[in-house]
CSV table of C-alpha atoms in Angstrom, one decimal:
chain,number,residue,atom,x,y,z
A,30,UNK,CA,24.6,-7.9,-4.4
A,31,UNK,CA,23.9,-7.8,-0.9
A,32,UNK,CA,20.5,-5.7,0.2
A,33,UNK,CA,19.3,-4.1,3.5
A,34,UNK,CA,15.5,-3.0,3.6
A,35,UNK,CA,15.3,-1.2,6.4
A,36,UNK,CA,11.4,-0.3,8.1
A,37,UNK,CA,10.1,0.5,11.2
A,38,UNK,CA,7.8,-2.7,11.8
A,39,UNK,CA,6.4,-5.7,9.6
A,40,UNK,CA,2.7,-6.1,11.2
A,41,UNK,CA,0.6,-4.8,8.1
A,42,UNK,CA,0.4,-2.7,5.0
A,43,UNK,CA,1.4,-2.1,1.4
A,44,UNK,CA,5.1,-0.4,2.5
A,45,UNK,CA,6.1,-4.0,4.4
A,46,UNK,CA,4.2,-6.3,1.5
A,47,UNK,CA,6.2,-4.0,-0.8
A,48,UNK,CA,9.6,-5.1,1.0
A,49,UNK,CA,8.3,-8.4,1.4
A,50,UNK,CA,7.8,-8.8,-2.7
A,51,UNK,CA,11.4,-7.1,-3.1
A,52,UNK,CA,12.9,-9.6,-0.6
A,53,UNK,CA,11.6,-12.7,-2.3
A,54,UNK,CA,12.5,-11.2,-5.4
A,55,UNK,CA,16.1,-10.2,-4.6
A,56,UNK,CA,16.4,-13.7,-3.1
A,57,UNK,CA,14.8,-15.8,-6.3
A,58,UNK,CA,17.3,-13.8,-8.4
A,59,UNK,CA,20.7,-15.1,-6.5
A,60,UNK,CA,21.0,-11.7,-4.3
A,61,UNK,CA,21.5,-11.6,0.0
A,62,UNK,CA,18.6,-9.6,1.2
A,63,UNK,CA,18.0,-8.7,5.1
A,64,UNK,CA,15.9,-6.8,7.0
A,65,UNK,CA,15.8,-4.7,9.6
A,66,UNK,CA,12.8,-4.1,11.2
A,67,UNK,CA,11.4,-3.9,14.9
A,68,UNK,CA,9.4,-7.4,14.4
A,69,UNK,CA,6.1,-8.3,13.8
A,70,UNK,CA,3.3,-11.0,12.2
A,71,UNK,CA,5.4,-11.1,9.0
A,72,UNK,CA,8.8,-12.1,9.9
A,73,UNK,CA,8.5,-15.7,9.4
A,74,UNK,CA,7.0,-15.0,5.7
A,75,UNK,CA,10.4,-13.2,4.9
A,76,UNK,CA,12.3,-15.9,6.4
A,77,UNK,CA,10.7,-18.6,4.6
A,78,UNK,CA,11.2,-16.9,1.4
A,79,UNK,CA,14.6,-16.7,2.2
A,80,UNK,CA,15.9,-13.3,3.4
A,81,UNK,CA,17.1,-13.1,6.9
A,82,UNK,CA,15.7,-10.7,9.6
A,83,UNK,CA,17.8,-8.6,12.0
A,84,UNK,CA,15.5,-7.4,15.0
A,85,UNK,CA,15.9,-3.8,16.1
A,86,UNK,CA,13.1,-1.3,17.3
A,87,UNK,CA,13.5,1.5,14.8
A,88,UNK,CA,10.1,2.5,14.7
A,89,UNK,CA,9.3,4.3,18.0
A,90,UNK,CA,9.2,8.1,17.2
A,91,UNK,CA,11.1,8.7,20.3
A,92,UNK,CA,14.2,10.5,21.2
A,93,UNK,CA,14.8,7.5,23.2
A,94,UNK,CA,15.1,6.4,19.6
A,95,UNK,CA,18.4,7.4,19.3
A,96,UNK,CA,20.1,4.9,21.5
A,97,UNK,CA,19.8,2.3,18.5
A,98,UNK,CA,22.1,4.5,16.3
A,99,UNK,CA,25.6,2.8,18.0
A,100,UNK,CA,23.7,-1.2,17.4
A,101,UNK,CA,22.4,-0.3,13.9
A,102,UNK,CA,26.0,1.0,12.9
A,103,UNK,CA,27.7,-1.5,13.9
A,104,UNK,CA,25.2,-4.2,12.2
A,105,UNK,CA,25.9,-2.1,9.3
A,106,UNK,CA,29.4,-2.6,9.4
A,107,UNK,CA,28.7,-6.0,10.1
A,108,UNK,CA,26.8,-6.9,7.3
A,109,UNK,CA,28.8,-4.7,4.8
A,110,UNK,CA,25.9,-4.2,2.6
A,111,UNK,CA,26.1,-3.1,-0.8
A,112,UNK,CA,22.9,-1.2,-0.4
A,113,UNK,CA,21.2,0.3,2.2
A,114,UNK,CA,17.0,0.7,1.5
A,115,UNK,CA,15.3,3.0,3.7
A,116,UNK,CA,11.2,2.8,3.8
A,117,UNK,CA,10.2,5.1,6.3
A,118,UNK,CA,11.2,8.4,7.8
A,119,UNK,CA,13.0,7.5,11.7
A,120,UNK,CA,15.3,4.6,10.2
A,121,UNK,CA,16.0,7.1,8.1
A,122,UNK,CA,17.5,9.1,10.5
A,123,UNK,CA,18.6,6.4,12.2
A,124,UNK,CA,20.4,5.0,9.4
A,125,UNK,CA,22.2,8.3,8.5
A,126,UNK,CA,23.2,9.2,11.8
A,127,UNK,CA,24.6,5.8,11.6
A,128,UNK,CA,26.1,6.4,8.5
A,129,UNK,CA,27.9,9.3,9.8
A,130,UNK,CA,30.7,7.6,11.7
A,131,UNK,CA,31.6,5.2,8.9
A,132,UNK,CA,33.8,6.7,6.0
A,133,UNK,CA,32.5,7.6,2.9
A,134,UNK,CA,34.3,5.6,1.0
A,135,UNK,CA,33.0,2.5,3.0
A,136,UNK,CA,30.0,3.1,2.7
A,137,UNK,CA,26.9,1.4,1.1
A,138,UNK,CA,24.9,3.4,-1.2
A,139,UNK,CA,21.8,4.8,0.3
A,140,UNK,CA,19.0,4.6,-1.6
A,141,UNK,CA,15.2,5.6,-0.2
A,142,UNK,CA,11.7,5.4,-1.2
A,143,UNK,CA,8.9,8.0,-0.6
A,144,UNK,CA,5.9,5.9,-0.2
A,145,UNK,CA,3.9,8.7,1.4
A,146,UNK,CA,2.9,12.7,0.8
A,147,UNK,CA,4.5,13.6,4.6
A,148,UNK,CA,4.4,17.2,6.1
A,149,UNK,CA,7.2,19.3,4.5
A,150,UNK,CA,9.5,19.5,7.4
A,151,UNK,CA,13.4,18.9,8.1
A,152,UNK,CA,11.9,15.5,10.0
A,153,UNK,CA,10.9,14.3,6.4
A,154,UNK,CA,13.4,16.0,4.4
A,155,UNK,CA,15.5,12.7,5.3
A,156,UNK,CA,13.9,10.9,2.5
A,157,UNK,CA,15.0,12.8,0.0
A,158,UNK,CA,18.7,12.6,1.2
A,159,UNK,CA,20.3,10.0,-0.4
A,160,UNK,CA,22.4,8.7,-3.5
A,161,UNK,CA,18.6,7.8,-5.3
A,162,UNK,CA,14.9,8.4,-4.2
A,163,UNK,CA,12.3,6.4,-5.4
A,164,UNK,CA,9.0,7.8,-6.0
A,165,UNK,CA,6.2,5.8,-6.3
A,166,UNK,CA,3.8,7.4,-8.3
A,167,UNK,CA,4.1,10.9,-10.4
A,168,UNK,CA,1.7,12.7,-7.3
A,169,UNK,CA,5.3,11.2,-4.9
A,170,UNK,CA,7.2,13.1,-7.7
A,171,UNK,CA,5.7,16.5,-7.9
A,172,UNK,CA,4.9,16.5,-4.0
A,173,UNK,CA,9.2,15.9,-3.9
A,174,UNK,CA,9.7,18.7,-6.9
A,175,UNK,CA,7.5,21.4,-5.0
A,176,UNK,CA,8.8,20.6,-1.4
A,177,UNK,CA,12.3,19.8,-1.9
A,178,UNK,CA,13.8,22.0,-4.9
A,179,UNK,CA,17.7,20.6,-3.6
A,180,UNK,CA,17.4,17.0,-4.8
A,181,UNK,CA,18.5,16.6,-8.3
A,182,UNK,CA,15.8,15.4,-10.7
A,183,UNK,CA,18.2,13.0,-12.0
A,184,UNK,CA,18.6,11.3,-8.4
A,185,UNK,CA,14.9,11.0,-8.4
A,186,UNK,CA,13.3,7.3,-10.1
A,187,UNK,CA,9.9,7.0,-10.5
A,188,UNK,CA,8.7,2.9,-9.9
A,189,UNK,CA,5.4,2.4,-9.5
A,190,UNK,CA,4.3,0.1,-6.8
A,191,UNK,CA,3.3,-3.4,-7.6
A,192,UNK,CA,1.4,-6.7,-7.7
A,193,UNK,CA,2.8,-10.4,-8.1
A,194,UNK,CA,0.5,-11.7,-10.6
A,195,UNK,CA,1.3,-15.2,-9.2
A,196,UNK,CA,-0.6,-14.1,-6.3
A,197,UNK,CA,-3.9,-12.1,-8.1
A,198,UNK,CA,-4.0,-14.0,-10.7
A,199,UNK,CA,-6.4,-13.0,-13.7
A,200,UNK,CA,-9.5,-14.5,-13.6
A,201,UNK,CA,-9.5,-16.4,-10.6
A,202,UNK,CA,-12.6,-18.1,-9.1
A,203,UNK,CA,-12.2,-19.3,-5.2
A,204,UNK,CA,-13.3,-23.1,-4.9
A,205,UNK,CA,-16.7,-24.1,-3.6
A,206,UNK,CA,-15.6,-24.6,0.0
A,207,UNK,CA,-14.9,-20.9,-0.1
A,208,UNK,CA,-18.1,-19.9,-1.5
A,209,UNK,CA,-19.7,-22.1,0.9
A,210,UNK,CA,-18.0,-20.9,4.5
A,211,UNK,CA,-18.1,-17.1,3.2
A,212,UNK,CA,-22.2,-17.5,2.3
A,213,UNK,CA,-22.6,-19.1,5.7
A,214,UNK,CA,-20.7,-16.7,7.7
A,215,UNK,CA,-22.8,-14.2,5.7
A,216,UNK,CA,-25.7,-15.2,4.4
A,217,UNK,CA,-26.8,-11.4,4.0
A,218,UNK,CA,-24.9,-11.5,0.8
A,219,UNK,CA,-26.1,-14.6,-0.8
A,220,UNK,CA,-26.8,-13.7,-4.6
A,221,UNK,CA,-26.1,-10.0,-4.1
A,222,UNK,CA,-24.0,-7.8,-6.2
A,223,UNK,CA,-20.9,-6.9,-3.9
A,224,UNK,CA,-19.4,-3.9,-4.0
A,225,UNK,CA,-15.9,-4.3,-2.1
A,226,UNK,CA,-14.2,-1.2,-0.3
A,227,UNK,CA,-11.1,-2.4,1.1
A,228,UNK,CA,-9.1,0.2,3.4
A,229,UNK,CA,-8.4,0.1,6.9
A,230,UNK,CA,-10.8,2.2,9.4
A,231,UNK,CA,-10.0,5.6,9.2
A,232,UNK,CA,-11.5,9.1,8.6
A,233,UNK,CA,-9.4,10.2,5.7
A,234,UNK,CA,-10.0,6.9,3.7
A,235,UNK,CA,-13.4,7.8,3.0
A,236,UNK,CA,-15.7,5.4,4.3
A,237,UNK,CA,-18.2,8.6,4.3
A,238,UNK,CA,-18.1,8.2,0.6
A,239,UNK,CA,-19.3,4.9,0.6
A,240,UNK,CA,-22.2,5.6,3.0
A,241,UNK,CA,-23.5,8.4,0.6
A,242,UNK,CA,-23.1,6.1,-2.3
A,243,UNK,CA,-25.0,3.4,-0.8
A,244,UNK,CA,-28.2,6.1,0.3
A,245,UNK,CA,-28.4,6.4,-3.0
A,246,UNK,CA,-28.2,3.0,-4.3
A,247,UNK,CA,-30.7,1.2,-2.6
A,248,UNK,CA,-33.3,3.7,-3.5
A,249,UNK,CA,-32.4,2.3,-7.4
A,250,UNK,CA,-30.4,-1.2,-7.1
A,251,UNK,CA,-31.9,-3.7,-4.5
A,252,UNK,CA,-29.1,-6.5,-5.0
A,253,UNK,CA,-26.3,-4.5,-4.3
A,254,UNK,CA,-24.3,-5.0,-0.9
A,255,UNK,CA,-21.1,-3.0,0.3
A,256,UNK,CA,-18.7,-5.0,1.7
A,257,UNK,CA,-16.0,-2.6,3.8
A,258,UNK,CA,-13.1,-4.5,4.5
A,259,UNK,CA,-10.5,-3.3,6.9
A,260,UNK,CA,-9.9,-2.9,11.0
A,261,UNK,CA,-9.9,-0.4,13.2
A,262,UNK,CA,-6.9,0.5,15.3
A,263,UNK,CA,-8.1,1.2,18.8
A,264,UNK,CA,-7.2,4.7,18.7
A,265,UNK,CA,-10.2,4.6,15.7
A,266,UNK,CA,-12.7,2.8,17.6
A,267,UNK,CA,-14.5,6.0,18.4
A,268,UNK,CA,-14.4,6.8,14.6
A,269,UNK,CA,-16.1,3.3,13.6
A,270,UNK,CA,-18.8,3.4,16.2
A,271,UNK,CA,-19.6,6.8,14.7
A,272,UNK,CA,-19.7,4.8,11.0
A,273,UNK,CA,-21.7,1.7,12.2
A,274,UNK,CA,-24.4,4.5,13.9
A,275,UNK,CA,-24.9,6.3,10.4
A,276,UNK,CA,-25.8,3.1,9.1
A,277,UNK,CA,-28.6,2.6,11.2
A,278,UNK,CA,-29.6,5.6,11.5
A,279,UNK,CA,-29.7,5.9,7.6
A,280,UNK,CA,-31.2,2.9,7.5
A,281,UNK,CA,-28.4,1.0,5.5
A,282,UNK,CA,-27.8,-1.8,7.8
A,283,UNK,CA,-29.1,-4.6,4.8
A,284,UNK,CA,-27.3,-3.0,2.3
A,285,UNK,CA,-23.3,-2.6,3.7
A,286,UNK,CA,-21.1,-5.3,6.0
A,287,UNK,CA,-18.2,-4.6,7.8
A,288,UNK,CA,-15.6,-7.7,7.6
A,289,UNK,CA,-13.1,-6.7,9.5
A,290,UNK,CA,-9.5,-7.2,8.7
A,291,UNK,CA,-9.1,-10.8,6.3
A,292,UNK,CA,-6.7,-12.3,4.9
A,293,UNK,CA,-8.6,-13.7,2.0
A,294,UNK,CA,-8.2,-10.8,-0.3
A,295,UNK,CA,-7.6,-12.6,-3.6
A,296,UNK,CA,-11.2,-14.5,-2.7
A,297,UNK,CA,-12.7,-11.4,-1.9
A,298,UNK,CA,-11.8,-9.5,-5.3
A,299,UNK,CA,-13.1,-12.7,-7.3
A,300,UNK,CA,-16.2,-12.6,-5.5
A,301,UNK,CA,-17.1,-8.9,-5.8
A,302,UNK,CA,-18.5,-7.0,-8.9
A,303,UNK,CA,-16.7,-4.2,-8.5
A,304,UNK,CA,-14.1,-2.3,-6.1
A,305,UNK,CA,-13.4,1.2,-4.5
A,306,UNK,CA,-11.4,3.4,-3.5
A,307,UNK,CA,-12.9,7.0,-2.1
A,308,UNK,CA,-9.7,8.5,0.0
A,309,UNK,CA,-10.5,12.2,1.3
A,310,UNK,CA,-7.4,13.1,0.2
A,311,UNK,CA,-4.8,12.2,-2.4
A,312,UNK,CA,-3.1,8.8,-1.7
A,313,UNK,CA,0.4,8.5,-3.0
A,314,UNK,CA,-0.4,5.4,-4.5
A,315,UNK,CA,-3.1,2.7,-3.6
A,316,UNK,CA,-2.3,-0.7,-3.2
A,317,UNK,CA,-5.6,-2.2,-3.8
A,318,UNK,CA,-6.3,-0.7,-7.2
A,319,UNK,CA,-3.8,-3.0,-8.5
A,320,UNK,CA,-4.1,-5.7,-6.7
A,321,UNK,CA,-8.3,-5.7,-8.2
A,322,UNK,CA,-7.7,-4.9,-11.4
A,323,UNK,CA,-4.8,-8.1,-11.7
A,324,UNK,CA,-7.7,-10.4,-10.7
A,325,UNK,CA,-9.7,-8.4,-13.7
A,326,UNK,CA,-12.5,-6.6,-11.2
A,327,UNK,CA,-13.7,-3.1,-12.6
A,328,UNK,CA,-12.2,-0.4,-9.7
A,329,UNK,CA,-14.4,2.8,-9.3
A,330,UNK,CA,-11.9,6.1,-8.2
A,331,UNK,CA,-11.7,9.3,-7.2
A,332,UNK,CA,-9.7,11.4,-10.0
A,333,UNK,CA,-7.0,11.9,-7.9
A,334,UNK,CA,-3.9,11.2,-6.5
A,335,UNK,CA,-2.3,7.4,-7.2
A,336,UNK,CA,-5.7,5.7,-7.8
A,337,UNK,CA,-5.8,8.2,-10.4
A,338,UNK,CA,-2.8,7.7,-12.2
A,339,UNK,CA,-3.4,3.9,-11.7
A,340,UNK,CA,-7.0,3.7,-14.2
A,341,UNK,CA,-6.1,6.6,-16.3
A,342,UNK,CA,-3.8,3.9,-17.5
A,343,UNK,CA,-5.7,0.8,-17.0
A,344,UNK,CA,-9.3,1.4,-16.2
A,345,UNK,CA,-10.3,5.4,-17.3
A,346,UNK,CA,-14.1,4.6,-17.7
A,347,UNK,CA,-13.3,4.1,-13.4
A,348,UNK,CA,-12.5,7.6,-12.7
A,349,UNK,CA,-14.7,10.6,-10.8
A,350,UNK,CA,-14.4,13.8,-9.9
A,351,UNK,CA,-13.6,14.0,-6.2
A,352,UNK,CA,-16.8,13.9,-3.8
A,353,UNK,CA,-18.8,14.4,-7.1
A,354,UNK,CA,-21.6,11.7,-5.5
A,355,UNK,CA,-24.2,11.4,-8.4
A,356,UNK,CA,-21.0,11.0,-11.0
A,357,UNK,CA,-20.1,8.4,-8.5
A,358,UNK,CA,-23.3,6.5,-8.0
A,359,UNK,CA,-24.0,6.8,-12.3
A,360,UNK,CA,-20.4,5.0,-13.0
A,361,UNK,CA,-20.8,2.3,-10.3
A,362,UNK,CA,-24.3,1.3,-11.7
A,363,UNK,CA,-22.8,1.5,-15.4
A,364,UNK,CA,-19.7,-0.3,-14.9
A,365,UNK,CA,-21.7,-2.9,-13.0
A,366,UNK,CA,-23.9,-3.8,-15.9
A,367,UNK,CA,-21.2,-3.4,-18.6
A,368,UNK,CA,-17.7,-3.7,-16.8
A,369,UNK,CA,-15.8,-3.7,-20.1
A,370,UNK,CA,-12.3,-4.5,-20.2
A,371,UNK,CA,-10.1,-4.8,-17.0
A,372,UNK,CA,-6.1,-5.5,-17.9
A,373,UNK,CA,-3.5,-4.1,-15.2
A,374,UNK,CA,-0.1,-2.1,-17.1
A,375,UNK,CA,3.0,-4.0,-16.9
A,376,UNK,CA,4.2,-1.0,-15.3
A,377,UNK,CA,2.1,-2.2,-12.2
A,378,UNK,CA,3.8,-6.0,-12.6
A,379,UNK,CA,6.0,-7.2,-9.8
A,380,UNK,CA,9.1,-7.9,-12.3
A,381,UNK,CA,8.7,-4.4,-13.8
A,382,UNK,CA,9.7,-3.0,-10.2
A,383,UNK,CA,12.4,-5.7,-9.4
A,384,UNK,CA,14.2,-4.9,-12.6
A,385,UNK,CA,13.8,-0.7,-12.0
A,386,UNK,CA,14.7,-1.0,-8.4
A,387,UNK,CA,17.9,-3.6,-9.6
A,388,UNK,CA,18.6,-0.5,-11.6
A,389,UNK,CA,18.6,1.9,-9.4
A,390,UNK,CA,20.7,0.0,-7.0
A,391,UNK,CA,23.3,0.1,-9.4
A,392,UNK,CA,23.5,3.1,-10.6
A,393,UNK,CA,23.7,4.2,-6.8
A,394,UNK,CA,26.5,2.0,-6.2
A,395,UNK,CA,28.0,3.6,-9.2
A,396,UNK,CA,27.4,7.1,-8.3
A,397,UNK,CA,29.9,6.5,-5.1
């Protein structure tokens, strides 16, 4: 069959790796994929794994916005897709204003996925109309359930996100020369346990959390580090000064690093002892669980949202009550010195979504 993905930009983040994986799949299985997207670092990954891009700015939030309904139709009609794919909320409106003008009976089936818990609104009630919504996790589900009673609970298809376990492979070690260049760009973590918090700079993903763990750490643990990984936007930079000023001023400077954004993940998992992931508020899913636990490091959660639903099944000695910070600091120091067993569900496994999301294509297609 032939695929359009359809998102606003592919710079960074789990929604374009997520298209990305689906792309390469889609291709690797003897299927057309495309893209549509407004451009970015991660074109020429897709286009080396086969898909082919089509560049137009759908991601501007913009009235102005609208003047790419008349291109993006006609690409459509172009292309004659069998399947449209809509990630995100404007090319969803794009896509069915766009849709509008073409009759129903040439038209591709629409199918969407909710990858976030957006404000209940008509804006975001876009998502939910199409031939099949994806949900990515059981909170995506409920939060559709409560807010939208009109869509059919038959239309909606639970597939968890995923990892490629090509890429986090279980077990792996990073060579010496990695070792080496990490140790001398930071020799403040030389034989120190690392715990890893990996999450871009922002107030809601609860870098607070990790700060409060670490006060209480070092009073107990001498040889643990905290290693945040992640970068700040510049609208966040006044939020980050703010974090790296706690740190001095609780006197935490030897005990957590900030890295930055890196592309070394895989590396970093291996080398850590143990990950986190402390959101403020519910995440609809949470990449980086997975992607941890595939490489078989222990992952330390808040009892909530997707994390939550993640190590219930494949790492429940990981979860906490939310912002519950002795519970927290008594699990990390356990599950440091006895990790236990670490095996990701195949329900998180890369083919497990290619063959549910196949599925779901078809049963769209047949639904027209």
């Amino acid at each position: 069959m032939k695929v359009l993905q359809i998102l606003p930009e592919l710079i960074q983040g789990g929604v374009e790796r997520g298209t990305l994986d689906l792309a390469r799949e889609l291709v690797k299985r003897g299927h057309d994929s495309h893209v549509i997207s407004a451009g970015g670092p991660m074109v020429q990954k897709l286009l080396d794994e086969g898909s082919i891009h089509h560049l137009l700015p759908v991601h501007k939030k913009s009235f102005l916005s609208l003047k790419y309904v008349r291109p993006l139709r006609a690409l459509i009609l172009e292309l004659s897709p069998d399947v449209i794919h809509v990630r995100s909320r404007l090319p969803a409106w794009l896509t069915k204003l766009a849709l509008r003008k073409i009759p129903l009976q040439s038209r591709p089936a629409l199918v969407t996925t909710v990858h976030g818990l957006y404000s209940v609104n008509a804006y975001s009630a876009v998502m939910t109309q199409a031939d099949r919504v994806i949900s990515i996790s059981h909170t995506v589900t409920q939060y559709i359930r409560d807010n939208y009673p009109k869509v059919a609970p038959a239309n909606i298809k639970l597939i968890h996100r995923c990892v490629d376990p090509d890429e986090f492979p279980v077990g792996y070690q990073p060579d010496e020369q990695w070792f080496a260049d990490f140790y001398r760009d930071h020799p403040q973590l030389e034989n120190k346990q690392l715990i890893l918090f990996p999450g871009r700079i922002t107030r809601w993903k609860g870098h607070k959390f990790v700060l409060d763990l670490m006060a209480v750490l070092k009073t107990q643990e001498h040889d643990i580090h905290a290693l945040v990984v992640g970068s700040a936007h510049a609208k966040k930079q006044g939020f980050y000064q703010e974090l790296l000023q706690q740190v001095e001023e609780r006197g935490l400077a030897e005990h957590i690093s900030f890295l930055g954004a890196r592309s070394d993940m895989k590396e970093l998992y291996a080398a850590s002892s143990l990950a986190l992931n402390l959101s403020d508020q519910p995440e609809p899913f949470g990449r980086t669980v997975i992607e941890a636990i595939c490489v078989g490091l222990p992952v330390v959660a808040w009892d909530q949202g997707g994390p939550g639903e993640v190590l219930r099944l494949c790492y429940p000695r990981g979860l906490v009550p939310y912002a519950d910070i002795p519970a927290l600091a008594k699990t990390v120091t356990e599950v440091l010195k006895d990790p236990g067993n670490v095996e990701l569900s195949d329900d998180f496994k890369l083919d497990t979504l290619v063959e549910k999301t196949l599925a779901v294509y078809t049963e769209a297609m047949e639904s027209r």
